Amino acid sequence: MSPVQESPTGTDVRAYEALALFARLLETSVNRTLHREFGITWEEFAVLSLIHRSPHQFLHMTEAATALGFSRSRVTRAVTRQEIHGRVLRSACPRDARATHATVTGQGVALLDEADDTYRAAVRQSLTEFSIGVEHTDVLVRLLEPLCDLRSRPRSQLSCARSRRTTAVNSSTSQA
């Protein structure tokens, strides 16, 4: 016999709906600012930022999707748009022919550096508009961060990182 599942309470549904609406409103507000100032969407900024902060400066596309809670196609679209602008490079994974690596270029890093203060200000402004003070923000972080595990970022497979370093060293040695 399987355990009996409790049906969702009105509070459960209200919590979900409030959180989902809050997330959409916040994303829309921040997205509007990033698009106006830099011609980039929040999801593109999030993908660029995640890849740039990864331990080896590259990620499998599937790792990026998992870390951001996006579908693979959503990450692919964001990376494709940034690749067109020269902010991301894609390359085949040397260990898995099915996988693709994404790397942020110097142009992408420059955009991230330029947009970071605006992004932070847009988040703060949005939270202020929603009457979320610092004390409430701290509570939100304490409640949500463990649920989302935001502090743990995906680590590129070490075999891929070693392979990329070895390939780069071998190719520079052979050119000498």
Coordinates of C-alpha atoms in Angstrom, one line a residue:
M1 CA 0.0 0.0 0.0
S2 CA 1.2 3.5 -0.8
P3 CA 1.1 6.2 1.8
V4 CA -1.9 8.5 1.5
Q5 CA -0.9 11.9 0.0
E6 CA -2.5 14.9 1.6
S7 CA -4.3 17.2 -0.8
P8 CA -2.8 20.6 -1.1
T9 CA -4.3 23.1 1.3
G10 CA -5.5 26.6 0.4
T11 CA -2.4 27.9 2.1
D12 CA -0.2 25.7 -0.1
V13 CA -1.9 27.0 -3.3
R14 CA -1.8 30.6 -2.1
A15 CA 1.9 30.3 -1.2
Y16 CA 2.7 28.9 -4.7
E17 CA 0.6 31.5 -6.5
A18 CA 2.1 34.4 -4.5
L19 CA 5.7 33.2 -5.0
A20 CA 5.2 32.5 -8.7
L21 CA 3.6 36.0 -9.2
F22 CA 6.3 37.7 -7.2
A23 CA 9.0 35.9 -9.3
R24 CA 7.3 37.0 -12.6
L25 CA 6.9 40.6 -11.5
L26 CA 10.5 40.8 -10.3
E27 CA 11.9 39.2 -13.5
T28 CA 9.7 41.5 -15.7
S29 CA 10.9 44.6 -13.9
V30 CA 14.6 43.7 -14.0
N31 CA 14.3 42.4 -17.5
R32 CA 12.8 45.8 -18.6
T33 CA 15.8 47.7 -17.2
L34 CA 18.5 45.3 -18.6
H35 CA 16.8 45.4 -22.0
R36 CA 16.5 49.2 -22.0
E37 CA 20.1 49.8 -20.9
F38 CA 22.0 46.9 -22.5
G39 CA 19.7 45.2 -25.0
I40 CA 19.9 42.0 -23.0
T41 CA 17.3 40.0 -21.3
W42 CA 17.5 38.9 -17.7
E43 CA 17.8 35.2 -18.8
E44 CA 20.7 36.1 -21.1
F45 CA 22.3 38.0 -18.3
A46 CA 21.8 35.0 -15.9
V47 CA 23.3 32.5 -18.4
L48 CA 26.3 34.7 -19.1
S49 CA 26.9 35.3 -15.4
L50 CA 26.5 31.7 -14.5
I51 CA 29.0 30.5 -17.2
H52 CA 31.4 33.3 -16.3
R53 CA 31.4 32.3 -12.6
S54 CA 31.8 28.6 -13.3
P55 CA 35.1 27.2 -12.0
H56 CA 36.6 26.6 -15.4
Q57 CA 35.0 29.5 -17.2
F58 CA 32.8 27.1 -19.3
L59 CA 29.8 24.9 -18.8
H60 CA 27.9 22.2 -20.6
M61 CA 24.6 23.7 -21.8
T62 CA 22.8 21.1 -19.8
E63 CA 24.6 22.1 -16.6
A64 CA 23.6 25.7 -17.2
A65 CA 20.0 24.7 -17.7
T66 CA 20.0 22.6 -14.5
A67 CA 21.6 25.4 -12.4
L68 CA 19.1 28.0 -13.6
G69 CA 16.0 25.8 -13.6
F70 CA 15.6 26.6 -17.3
S71 CA 14.8 24.1 -20.1
R72 CA 17.7 23.2 -22.3
S73 CA 16.0 25.0 -25.2
R74 CA 15.7 28.2 -23.2
V75 CA 19.4 28.1 -22.4
T76 CA 20.2 27.3 -26.0
R77 CA 18.2 30.3 -27.2
A78 CA 19.9 32.6 -24.7
V79 CA 23.3 31.3 -25.7
T80 CA 22.5 31.6 -29.4
R81 CA 21.5 35.2 -29.0
Q82 CA 24.7 36.0 -27.1
E83 CA 26.8 34.0 -29.6
I84 CA 25.4 36.2 -32.4
H85 CA 26.7 39.3 -30.5
G86 CA 30.1 37.7 -29.9
R87 CA 29.6 37.3 -26.2
V88 CA 29.7 33.5 -26.1
L89 CA 31.5 30.8 -27.9
R90 CA 30.3 27.2 -28.2
S91 CA 32.5 24.2 -28.6
A92 CA 32.1 20.5 -28.7
C93 CA 32.9 18.6 -25.5
P94 CA 36.0 16.6 -26.0
R95 CA 34.7 13.8 -23.7
D96 CA 31.0 13.6 -24.9
A97 CA 30.1 14.2 -28.5
R98 CA 26.5 14.9 -27.5
A99 CA 27.5 17.8 -25.2
T100 CA 28.3 21.4 -26.0
H101 CA 30.4 23.7 -23.9
A102 CA 29.6 27.4 -23.7
T103 CA 32.3 30.0 -22.8
V104 CA 31.9 33.7 -22.2
T105 CA 34.2 35.8 -24.4
G106 CA 36.0 39.0 -23.5
Q107 CA 33.1 40.9 -25.0
G108 CA 30.7 39.0 -22.8
V109 CA 32.8 39.7 -19.7
A110 CA 32.9 43.4 -20.6
L111 CA 29.1 43.4 -20.8
L112 CA 28.7 41.6 -17.5
D113 CA 31.1 44.1 -15.9
E114 CA 29.2 47.1 -17.4
A115 CA 25.8 45.7 -16.6
D116 CA 26.4 44.4 -13.1
D117 CA 25.7 47.6 -11.1
T118 CA 22.6 48.3 -13.2
Y119 CA 21.4 44.8 -12.6
R120 CA 21.9 45.1 -8.8
A121 CA 20.2 48.5 -8.8
A122 CA 17.3 47.2 -10.8
V123 CA 16.8 44.3 -8.3
R124 CA 17.0 46.7 -5.4
Q125 CA 14.6 49.1 -7.1
S126 CA 12.1 46.3 -7.9
L127 CA 12.2 45.0 -4.3
T128 CA 11.6 48.6 -3.1
E129 CA 8.7 49.0 -5.4
F130 CA 7.2 45.8 -4.0
S131 CA 7.7 47.2 -0.5
I132 CA 10.3 44.5 0.4
G133 CA 12.7 46.1 2.8
V134 CA 16.1 44.8 3.7
E135 CA 14.7 42.8 6.7
H136 CA 12.2 41.1 4.5
T137 CA 14.8 40.4 1.8
D138 CA 17.0 38.7 4.4
V139 CA 14.1 36.5 5.5
L140 CA 13.3 35.6 1.8
V141 CA 16.9 34.6 1.2
R142 CA 17.1 32.5 4.4
L143 CA 13.8 30.7 3.4
L144 CA 14.4 30.3 -0.3
E145 CA 18.1 29.8 -0.7
P146 CA 18.2 26.3 0.9
L147 CA 15.2 25.2 -1.1
C148 CA 16.8 26.3 -4.4
D149 CA 20.4 25.6 -3.4
L150 CA 21.4 28.8 -5.0
R151 CA 24.9 28.7 -3.5
S152 CA 25.9 25.5 -5.2
R153 CA 26.9 26.1 -8.8
P154 CA 27.4 23.4 -11.2
R155 CA 31.0 22.2 -11.6
S156 CA 32.1 21.4 -15.1
Q157 CA 33.2 17.8 -15.3
L158 CA 36.8 17.7 -14.3
S159 CA 37.6 15.4 -17.1
C160 CA 36.4 18.0 -19.6
A161 CA 38.4 20.7 -17.9
R162 CA 41.5 18.6 -17.8
S163 CA 41.0 17.6 -21.4
R164 CA 40.6 21.3 -22.5
R165 CA 43.7 22.4 -20.6
T166 CA 45.7 19.5 -22.0
T167 CA 44.5 20.2 -25.5
A168 CA 45.4 23.9 -25.2
V169 CA 48.9 23.2 -23.8
N170 CA 49.6 20.5 -26.5
S171 CA 48.4 22.8 -29.3
S172 CA 50.5 25.8 -28.0
T173 CA 53.5 23.4 -27.6
S174 CA 53.1 22.0 -31.1
Q175 CA 52.9 25.5 -32.6
A176 CA 56.2 26.6 -30.9

